[in-house]
Structure formats: structure tokens, C-alpha cells
CSV table of C-alpha atoms and ligand atoms in Angstrom, one decimal:
chain,number,residue,atom,x,y,z
A,18,UNK,CA,0.0,0.0,0.0
A,19,UNK,CA,2.5,2.5,-1.1
A,20,UNK,CA,-0.3,5.0,-1.8
A,21,UNK,CA,-1.3,5.0,1.9
A,22,UNK,CA,2.2,5.6,3.0
A,23,UNK,CA,2.6,8.6,0.7
A,24,UNK,CA,-0.7,10.0,2.0
A,25,UNK,CA,0.4,9.6,5.6
A,26,UNK,CA,3.7,11.4,5.1
A,27,UNK,CA,2.1,14.3,3.2
A,28,UNK,CA,-1.0,14.9,5.3
A,29,UNK,CA,0.1,14.3,8.9
A,30,UNK,CA,-0.1,18.0,9.7
A,31,UNK,CA,-3.4,17.7,11.6
A,32,UNK,CA,-3.5,21.4,12.4
A,33,UNK,CA,-4.9,22.0,9.0
A,34,UNK,CA,-8.1,20.1,9.4
A,35,UNK,CA,-11.2,21.6,10.9
A,36,UNK,CA,-13.8,19.6,12.8
A,37,UNK,CA,-17.5,20.2,12.0
A,38,UNK,CA,-18.2,22.1,15.2
A,39,UNK,CA,-14.9,23.9,15.5
A,40,UNK,CA,-16.5,27.3,14.9
A,41,UNK,CA,-18.6,26.7,18.0
A,42,UNK,CA,-15.7,25.7,20.3
A,43,UNK,CA,-15.7,29.1,22.1
A,44,UNK,CA,-19.4,29.1,22.4
A,45,UNK,CA,-19.4,25.6,23.9
A,46,UNK,CA,-16.9,26.7,26.5
A,47,UNK,CA,-18.8,29.9,27.3
A,48,UNK,CA,-22.1,28.0,27.5
A,49,UNK,CA,-20.9,25.2,29.7
A,50,UNK,CA,-21.7,25.4,33.4
A,51,UNK,CA,-19.0,23.5,35.4
A,52,UNK,CA,-20.4,20.4,37.1
A,53,UNK,CA,-23.9,21.2,36.0
A,54,UNK,CA,-23.9,20.7,32.2
A,55,UNK,CA,-20.9,20.9,30.0
A,56,UNK,CA,-20.6,20.5,26.2
A,57,UNK,CA,-17.6,20.0,24.1
A,58,UNK,CA,-16.7,18.5,20.7
A,59,UNK,CA,-14.5,15.4,20.6
A,60,UNK,CA,-13.3,15.8,17.1
A,61,UNK,CA,-11.9,13.2,14.6
A,62,UNK,CA,-12.8,10.0,16.4
A,63,UNK,CA,-12.2,7.0,14.2
A,64,UNK,CA,-15.5,5.5,13.1
A,65,UNK,CA,-16.0,2.4,11.0
A,66,UNK,CA,-19.3,1.2,9.6
A,67,UNK,CA,-19.8,-2.5,9.7
A,68,UNK,CA,-22.3,-4.6,7.8
A,69,UNK,CA,-22.0,-8.2,8.9
A,70,UNK,CA,-24.2,-11.0,10.0
A,71,UNK,CA,-24.1,-12.4,13.5
A,72,UNK,CA,-23.0,-16.0,14.0
A,73,UNK,CA,-21.4,-16.4,10.6
A,74,UNK,CA,-17.8,-17.2,10.1
A,75,UNK,CA,-17.0,-13.7,8.9
A,76,UNK,CA,-19.1,-12.2,11.8
A,77,UNK,CA,-17.0,-14.2,14.2
A,78,UNK,CA,-13.8,-13.0,12.6
A,79,UNK,CA,-14.9,-9.3,12.8
A,80,UNK,CA,-16.1,-9.8,16.4
A,81,UNK,CA,-12.7,-11.1,17.3
A,82,UNK,CA,-11.2,-7.8,16.3
A,83,UNK,CA,-13.9,-5.5,17.9
A,84,UNK,CA,-14.3,-7.5,21.1
A,85,UNK,CA,-17.7,-8.9,20.2
A,86,UNK,CA,-20.8,-7.5,18.3
A,87,UNK,CA,-23.7,-6.3,20.3
A,88,UNK,CA,-26.8,-8.6,20.0
A,89,UNK,CA,-29.7,-6.1,20.1
A,90,UNK,CA,-30.9,-2.6,20.1
A,91,UNK,CA,-29.0,-0.4,22.6
A,92,UNK,CA,-26.1,-2.8,22.9
A,93,UNK,CA,-22.5,-1.6,23.1
A,94,UNK,CA,-19.6,-4.0,22.9
A,95,UNK,CA,-15.9,-3.6,22.5
A,96,UNK,CA,-12.5,-4.0,24.0
A,97,UNK,CA,-9.6,-1.7,25.1
A,98,UNK,CA,-9.1,-0.4,21.6
A,99,UNK,CA,-12.6,0.3,20.4
A,100,UNK,CA,-16.3,0.2,21.1
A,101,UNK,CA,-19.0,-1.3,18.9
A,102,UNK,CA,-22.5,0.2,18.8
A,103,UNK,CA,-25.6,-1.7,17.6
A,104,UNK,CA,-27.3,0.2,14.8
A,105,UNK,CA,-29.3,-2.5,13.2
A,106,UNK,CA,-29.5,-6.3,13.1
A,107,UNK,CA,-26.6,-6.5,10.7
A,108,UNK,CA,-25.2,-3.0,11.1
A,109,UNK,CA,-22.7,-1.7,13.7
A,110,UNK,CA,-20.6,1.4,14.3
A,111,UNK,CA,-17.1,1.0,15.6
A,112,UNK,CA,-15.9,4.0,17.6
A,113,UNK,CA,-12.2,4.3,18.4
A,114,UNK,CA,-9.8,7.1,19.4
A,115,UNK,CA,-8.4,9.4,16.7
A,116,UNK,CA,-5.1,7.6,16.8
A,117,UNK,CA,-6.7,4.4,15.6
A,118,UNK,CA,-7.1,5.9,12.2
A,119,UNK,CA,-4.8,4.7,9.5
A,120,UNK,CA,-3.8,8.2,8.5
A,121,UNK,CA,-2.1,8.4,12.0
A,122,UNK,CA,-0.6,4.9,11.7
A,123,UNK,CA,-3.5,3.0,13.4
A,124,UNK,CA,-4.2,-0.5,12.3
A,125,UNK,CA,-7.9,-0.9,13.4
A,126,UNK,CA,-9.5,-0.3,10.0
A,127,UNK,CA,-7.0,-2.5,8.2
A,128,UNK,CA,-7.5,-5.4,10.7
A,129,UNK,CA,-11.2,-5.1,10.2
A,130,UNK,CA,-10.8,-5.2,6.4
A,131,UNK,CA,-8.5,-8.2,6.8
A,132,UNK,CA,-11.1,-9.9,9.1
A,133,UNK,CA,-13.8,-9.3,6.5
A,134,UNK,CA,-11.6,-10.7,3.7
A,135,UNK,CA,-13.9,-11.7,0.8
A,136,UNK,CA,-16.7,-12.6,3.2
A,137,UNK,CA,-20.2,-11.2,2.9
A,138,UNK,CA,-20.3,-7.7,4.5
A,139,UNK,CA,-18.8,-4.3,4.6
A,140,UNK,CA,-16.1,-2.4,6.4
A,141,UNK,CA,-16.3,1.3,5.6
A,142,UNK,CA,-14.2,4.1,7.1
A,143,UNK,CA,-16.9,6.6,8.3
A,144,UNK,CA,-14.6,8.8,10.4
A,145,UNK,CA,-15.6,11.9,8.5
A,146,UNK,CA,-19.3,11.1,8.5
A,147,UNK,CA,-20.2,12.1,12.1
A,148,UNK,CA,-18.6,14.2,14.8
A,149,UNK,CA,-18.9,13.6,18.5
A,150,UNK,CA,-20.4,15.8,21.2
A,151,UNK,CA,-19.7,15.1,24.8
A,152,UNK,CA,-22.5,16.3,27.1
A,153,UNK,CA,-21.8,15.8,30.8
A,154,UNK,CA,-23.1,17.0,34.1
A,155,UNK,CA,-26.0,16.5,36.4
A,156,UNK,CA,-28.3,18.4,34.1
A,157,UNK,CA,-27.3,16.7,30.9
A,158,UNK,CA,-30.3,14.4,30.9
A,159,UNK,CA,-32.6,17.4,31.4
A,160,UNK,CA,-31.0,19.1,28.4
A,161,UNK,CA,-31.6,16.1,26.2
A,162,UNK,CA,-35.2,15.6,27.4
A,163,UNK,CA,-36.1,18.9,25.8
A,164,UNK,CA,-35.7,17.4,22.3
A,165,UNK,CA,-35.6,13.6,22.6
A,166,UNK,CA,-38.6,11.4,23.0
A,167,UNK,CA,-36.8,8.4,24.4
A,168,UNK,CA,-37.3,7.7,28.1
A,169,UNK,CA,-33.9,8.9,29.4
A,170,UNK,CA,-34.6,8.2,33.0
A,171,UNK,CA,-31.8,6.0,34.5
A,172,UNK,CA,-34.3,3.3,35.5
A,173,UNK,CA,-34.8,2.7,31.7
A,174,UNK,CA,-31.7,4.1,30.0
A,175,UNK,CA,-28.7,2.5,31.6
A,176,UNK,CA,-25.1,3.7,31.2
A,177,UNK,CA,-23.5,1.7,28.4
A,178,UNK,CA,-26.5,2.0,26.0
A,179,UNK,CA,-26.4,3.5,22.6
A,180,UNK,CA,-29.5,4.2,20.5
A,181,UNK,CA,-30.2,5.7,17.1
A,182,UNK,CA,-32.9,8.4,17.6
A,183,UNK,CA,-33.6,12.0,17.1
A,184,UNK,CA,-32.5,15.0,19.2
A,185,UNK,CA,-34.0,18.4,18.3
A,186,UNK,CA,-35.3,16.7,15.2
A,187,UNK,CA,-31.8,15.7,14.1
A,188,UNK,CA,-31.1,12.0,13.5
A,189,UNK,CA,-28.3,11.1,15.9
A,190,UNK,CA,-26.7,8.2,17.7
A,191,UNK,CA,-27.0,8.8,21.4
A,192,UNK,CA,-24.6,6.9,23.6
A,193,UNK,CA,-25.0,7.0,27.4
A,194,UNK,CA,-21.4,6.5,28.4
A,195,UNK,CA,-21.8,7.1,32.2
A,196,UNK,CA,-24.5,8.1,34.7
A,197,UNK,CA,-24.2,11.7,33.8
A,198,UNK,CA,-22.4,11.7,30.5
A,199,UNK,CA,-23.6,11.2,27.0
A,200,UNK,CA,-21.9,11.0,23.6
A,201,UNK,CA,-24.0,12.4,20.7
A,202,UNK,CA,-23.1,11.6,17.1
A,203,UNK,CA,-24.7,13.9,14.6
A,204,UNK,CA,-23.7,13.9,11.0
A,205,UNK,CA,-21.2,16.5,10.1
A,206,UNK,CA,-23.7,18.8,8.3
A,207,UNK,CA,-26.0,18.8,11.3
A,208,UNK,CA,-23.3,19.5,13.9
A,209,UNK,CA,-23.6,23.3,13.8
A,210,UNK,CA,-27.4,23.2,14.2
A,211,UNK,CA,-27.4,20.6,16.9
A,212,UNK,CA,-24.5,22.4,18.7
A,213,UNK,CA,-26.5,25.6,18.8
A,214,UNK,CA,-29.7,23.7,19.8
A,215,UNK,CA,-27.8,22.2,22.7
A,216,UNK,CA,-26.4,25.5,23.8
A,217,UNK,CA,-29.8,27.0,23.8
A,218,UNK,CA,-31.2,24.1,25.8
A,219,UNK,CA,-28.3,24.5,28.3
A,220,UNK,CA,-28.8,28.2,28.9
A,221,UNK,CA,-31.3,28.1,31.7
A,222,UNK,CA,-28.9,26.1,33.9
A,223,UNK,CA,-26.3,28.9,33.8
A,224,UNK,CA,-28.8,31.1,35.8
A,225,UNK,CA,-28.9,30.6,39.6
A,226,UNK,CA,-31.6,28.2,40.5
A,227,UNK,CA,-34.8,29.8,41.8
A,228,UNK,CA,-35.4,28.5,45.3
B,15,UNK,CA,-48.3,11.3,17.3
B,16,UNK,CA,-48.4,7.5,17.0
B,17,UNK,CA,-46.1,5.4,19.1
B,18,UNK,CA,-44.9,2.6,16.8
B,19,UNK,CA,-43.3,-0.6,18.2
B,20,UNK,CA,-40.4,-1.5,16.0
B,21,UNK,CA,-39.7,-5.2,16.1
B,22,UNK,CA,-36.0,-4.4,16.7
B,23,UNK,CA,-36.1,-1.2,18.8
B,24,UNK,CA,-39.3,-1.1,20.7
B,25,UNK,CA,-41.7,1.8,20.9
B,26,UNK,CA,-40.6,5.0,19.2
B,27,UNK,CA,-42.2,8.1,17.9
B,28,UNK,CA,-43.9,8.1,14.5
B,29,UNK,CA,-41.4,10.7,13.3
B,30,UNK,CA,-38.6,8.1,13.3
B,31,UNK,CA,-40.5,6.0,10.7
B,32,UNK,CA,-41.3,6.3,7.1
B,33,UNK,CA,-44.4,5.0,5.5
B,34,UNK,CA,-44.0,2.4,2.7
B,35,UNK,CA,-47.5,2.1,1.4
B,36,UNK,CA,-49.7,-1.0,1.0
B,37,UNK,CA,-48.1,-4.3,1.9
B,38,UNK,CA,-48.4,-7.6,0.1
B,39,UNK,CA,-48.4,-6.1,-3.4
B,40,UNK,CA,-46.6,-8.8,-5.3
B,41,UNK,CA,-44.2,-8.1,-8.1
B,42,UNK,CA,-45.6,-9.5,-11.3
B,43,UNK,CA,-44.1,-12.9,-12.2
B,44,UNK,CA,-43.8,-11.9,-15.9
B,45,UNK,CA,-43.7,-8.2,-16.1
B,46,UNK,CA,-43.1,-8.3,-19.9
B,47,UNK,CA,-46.4,-10.0,-20.5
B,48,UNK,CA,-48.5,-7.3,-18.8
B,49,UNK,CA,-50.5,-4.8,-20.7
B,50,UNK,CA,-49.9,-1.2,-20.0
B,51,UNK,CA,-53.0,-1.0,-18.0
B,52,UNK,CA,-52.0,-4.0,-15.8
B,53,UNK,CA,-48.5,-2.5,-15.4
B,54,UNK,CA,-50.0,0.8,-14.4
B,55,UNK,CA,-52.3,-0.9,-11.9
B,56,UNK,CA,-49.4,-2.7,-10.4
B,57,UNK,CA,-47.4,0.5,-10.1
B,58,UNK,CA,-49.9,3.0,-9.0
B,59,UNK,CA,-53.2,1.4,-7.9
B,60,UNK,CA,-53.6,0.7,-4.2
B,61,UNK,CA,-56.5,-0.1,-1.9
B,62,UNK,CA,-58.1,2.7,-0.1
B,63,UNK,CA,-59.3,0.7,2.8
B,64,UNK,CA,-61.5,2.0,5.5
B,65,UNK,CA,-60.6,-0.2,8.5
B,66,UNK,CA,-57.9,-2.8,8.8
B,67,UNK,CA,-55.1,-2.1,6.4
B,68,UNK,CA,-51.7,-3.9,5.9
B,69,UNK,CA,-48.9,-1.5,5.2
B,70,UNK,CA,-45.1,-1.4,5.2
B,71,UNK,CA,-43.1,0.8,7.5
B,72,UNK,CA,-39.4,1.6,7.7
B,73,UNK,CA,-37.7,2.5,11.0
B,74,UNK,CA,-35.5,5.1,9.2
B,75,UNK,CA,-33.9,6.9,12.1
B,76,UNK,CA,-33.5,3.7,14.1
B,77,UNK,CA,-32.5,0.3,12.9
B,78,UNK,CA,-33.3,1.1,9.2
B,79,UNK,CA,-35.3,-2.1,8.8
B,80,UNK,CA,-38.6,-2.6,7.1
B,81,UNK,CA,-41.6,-4.3,8.8
B,82,UNK,CA,-45.3,-4.8,8.2
B,83,UNK,CA,-48.1,-3.3,10.2
B,84,UNK,CA,-51.8,-3.9,10.4
B,85,UNK,CA,-53.4,-0.6,11.2
B,86,UNK,CA,-57.0,0.5,11.4
B,87,UNK,CA,-57.2,3.5,9.1
B,88,UNK,CA,-60.2,4.9,11.0
B,89,UNK,CA,-59.0,4.6,14.6
B,90,UNK,CA,-55.3,4.4,14.0
B,91,UNK,CA,-55.3,1.3,16.2
B,92,UNK,CA,-52.2,-0.7,15.5
B,93,UNK,CA,-53.5,-4.3,15.4
B,94,UNK,CA,-50.3,-6.2,14.5
B,95,UNK,CA,-46.7,-5.8,13.6
B,96,UNK,CA,-45.0,-8.6,11.7
B,97,UNK,CA,-41.9,-9.3,9.6
B,98,UNK,CA,-41.5,-8.6,5.9
B,99,UNK,CA,-42.4,-11.7,4.0
B,100,UNK,CA,-44.8,-13.0,6.6
B,101,UNK,CA,-48.5,-13.5,5.6
B,102,UNK,CA,-51.0,-10.9,6.7
B,103,UNK,CA,-52.5,-11.9,10.1
B,104,UNK,CA,-56.2,-11.7,10.6
B,105,UNK,CA,-57.3,-8.5,12.1
B,106,UNK,CA,-58.1,-9.0,15.8
B,107,UNK,CA,-59.6,-6.6,18.3
B,108,UNK,CA,-58.9,-8.7,21.4
B,109,UNK,CA,-55.2,-8.1,21.4
B,110,UNK,CA,-54.2,-5.9,24.3
B,111,UNK,CA,-53.0,-2.5,23.3
B,112,UNK,CA,-49.3,-3.1,24.1
B,113,UNK,CA,-48.2,-0.9,21.3
B,114,UNK,CA,-48.6,2.3,23.1
B,115,UNK,CA,-46.2,2.2,26.0
B,116,UNK,CA,-43.3,4.6,26.1
B,117,UNK,CA,-40.8,2.1,27.1
B,118,UNK,CA,-37.7,1.9,24.9
B,119,UNK,CA,-36.9,-1.6,25.8
B,120,UNK,CA,-37.0,-3.8,22.7
B,121,UNK,CA,-40.2,-5.2,24.2
B,122,UNK,CA,-42.0,-7.4,21.8
B,123,UNK,CA,-40.1,-9.3,19.2
B,124,UNK,CA,-36.6,-9.8,18.0
B,125,UNK,CA,-35.2,-9.6,14.5
B,126,UNK,CA,-37.8,-10.7,12.1
B,127,UNK,CA,-38.1,-14.2,13.4
B,128,UNK,CA,-41.2,-14.0,15.5
B,129,UNK,CA,-44.5,-12.9,14.2
B,130,UNK,CA,-47.2,-11.2,16.3
B,131,UNK,CA,-49.4,-13.4,18.4
B,132,UNK,CA,-52.7,-13.4,16.7
B,133,UNK,CA,-55.7,-14.7,18.7
B,134,UNK,CA,-58.2,-16.9,16.9
B,135,UNK,CA,-61.1,-14.4,17.0
B,136,UNK,CA,-61.5,-13.3,13.4
B,137,UNK,CA,-63.3,-10.3,12.2
B,138,UNK,CA,-63.9,-12.2,8.9
B,139,UNK,CA,-61.8,-13.2,6.1
B,140,UNK,CA,-58.8,-10.9,5.4
B,141,UNK,CA,-59.3,-9.5,2.0
B,142,UNK,CA,-56.5,-10.2,-0.4
B,143,UNK,CA,-54.9,-7.3,-2.1
B,144,UNK,CA,-57.1,-6.6,-5.1
B,145,UNK,CA,-54.5,-4.9,-7.2
B,146,UNK,CA,-52.4,-7.8,-8.2
B,147,UNK,CA,-52.7,-8.6,-11.9
B,148,UNK,CA,-53.4,-12.1,-12.9
B,149,UNK,CA,-50.5,-14.4,-12.8
B,150,UNK,CA,-48.7,-12.4,-10.1
B,151,UNK,CA,-46.5,-14.1,-7.5
B,152,UNK,CA,-47.7,-14.3,-4.0
C,14,ZN,ZN1,-36.0,-0.1,14.7
């Protein structure tokens, strides 16, 4: 893969790339209320779209790379290197740190391609498809509830669950990573709108609580 | 707003779904042999049922899978949800309305394998789709 090598050498200057919500970075900082609700973009995560059938030989090979494939809606699997989110019965999204991308010398995508081989399925680099918002704090659920019709109460939505749904009428993948932390994956072109929508939803929590 | 129970994802808002029109409209076995009128009827003519209607839905912002639904076009009562390819269940009014809960747990069925439970109380024979031209596949 001489082509990939040349690409790596030429384009490793990451300061030149701009993430979808980069223009909102200052606004995110200004709009965050420490410990109450904080919003930031986690740019350039490595994401890989998988289409593969459970229980097949190729499914098992892929699962060996990703640390399993979640069985049903909401499921999140993975290992130390990556997480795998259930998107559909034969569709999964692998999320890994930026460094896992092959442009930075990571091997994740290539090992997935190798695992797929000529088996039935797909391994597609989708790192530029979506960006990642991290919404944290005690009020993060309240913010999301303004525009998401899922039951986000902890008795129903447990940490470690990821669901495709809508927030503020934007199709997103919503991943509850902890008791008070969410990852939201909007497509790049929706990032600006959703970022502003979240900032607006966060505004009331900056004001002192009325006793 | 309808709450629709996706066989994969559980109950979700209607806005997450796309409507796919009448279900069980078979593709003609020999499209070349159809007259223009028969072809037009296959393409464009659909039932306009008042009452129990079998239709296709796509969970477009969720699992992106198609499924069939039996819905009353007057009351919007969702009478059954069943996998693509499964035969149309008989309409049934005794089924408890478990399609309206706001739970997001994948409550009812799993991937396309299990059909809806259909009690034996019939409302009469299910009318076959009247649009299929002669010689169409089932
Ligand atoms: Zn679904």
C-alpha cells in the first residue's frame, strides 16, 4: 500500500483540518456550566461502519477484532481499543480514538478489512461522517429531554447503552457513556445546528436556581 | 403522534419512521407480459381501505429495517406488527394494546423471526390485495 504511505507522510499535519463544530468551540466553553452541564466536541474520532451477520464465520472474525458484536438494540460491545455500537440487526458502528485511524498509523481499519476478507459484509471508514459531542453533568439528561422522546430516566436508559434516535429533530446516535455523561453523534452537516440547539437548551442552567 | 413498536427497537415516535404504502403487493411474475393498464395498476393502484389495512413501514432513524403493520385507518389502532415476507395476520380486536407504551426496551419481538401473536377471533376473512394482476407471484 505505497499509496497510503505517501498519503500519511504528506498529510500528517493535523493542524490544517477543521472539525465540523470547530467554529462553536468558544461558544461551547462559554455555554458550559462547570459540574452542571458541559458541552464540548471530541473531534476526529475513528469510526467504522460494519455490515455483517451475527454468527457467521466472517461475523466471528470481525467480532474477534472488535471484542464482540452487540446482540440487540441499545447494545455496546468492544475492547480496550474500540467500542461497537448496535445500529441494526446487521449494522454496527465502531468508535475508536483518533489515533486508531490509518492516517495516523493506526491499524484498526485494516485489521477489520483483513477480518472481512472476501466474506459477505462491509467495512467502511466513516470517520468523517459524524462528529462527536460530549455532554456531561447533572443536568445533561434534562437538556436532552427537551428534544428527545426516548425515556432517558436512569431506570430505563442505563449507562452503556447507545440508540439511534432524534434530538432536536436531528437524527443522531445517542450513547450514554456514564451516569451523567452522553456522547452524541450527529452527521457533520447537522453539527452546527445541533450544537446551537444544545447550547440553547443549556442556557437556563447557567442562571442561579430559583429557590 | 403515533407510538410505533419497531420489532427491533421497541416503541418509538412516529417521526422516526417512514411509511412504505400498502403491503403484500406482489411483483408480477412476468412483467413483460402485462398490458400497459396492468402494469400501471401494479405500479400506481392501491387499496383505499376504511378499516384494517396492511402496510409497510421503515424505521428510518433507528435500525433502518422494514416491517409490516396492520393498522385501522379509521381509529389508527395498530393491530399487529409482523416481519416482511410473513403473511398478513387476521385483524383482531382482542389483542391488548401493548403498542402504546413509552418504554424503549425492545419489548416485543426480535429480529424478524417471531410474528405477532394473533388470537383466533377473526373479524372475517382478510381481503386479499385486489391490485395484483393475474399471474402475479404471492
Ligand atoms: Zn427499529
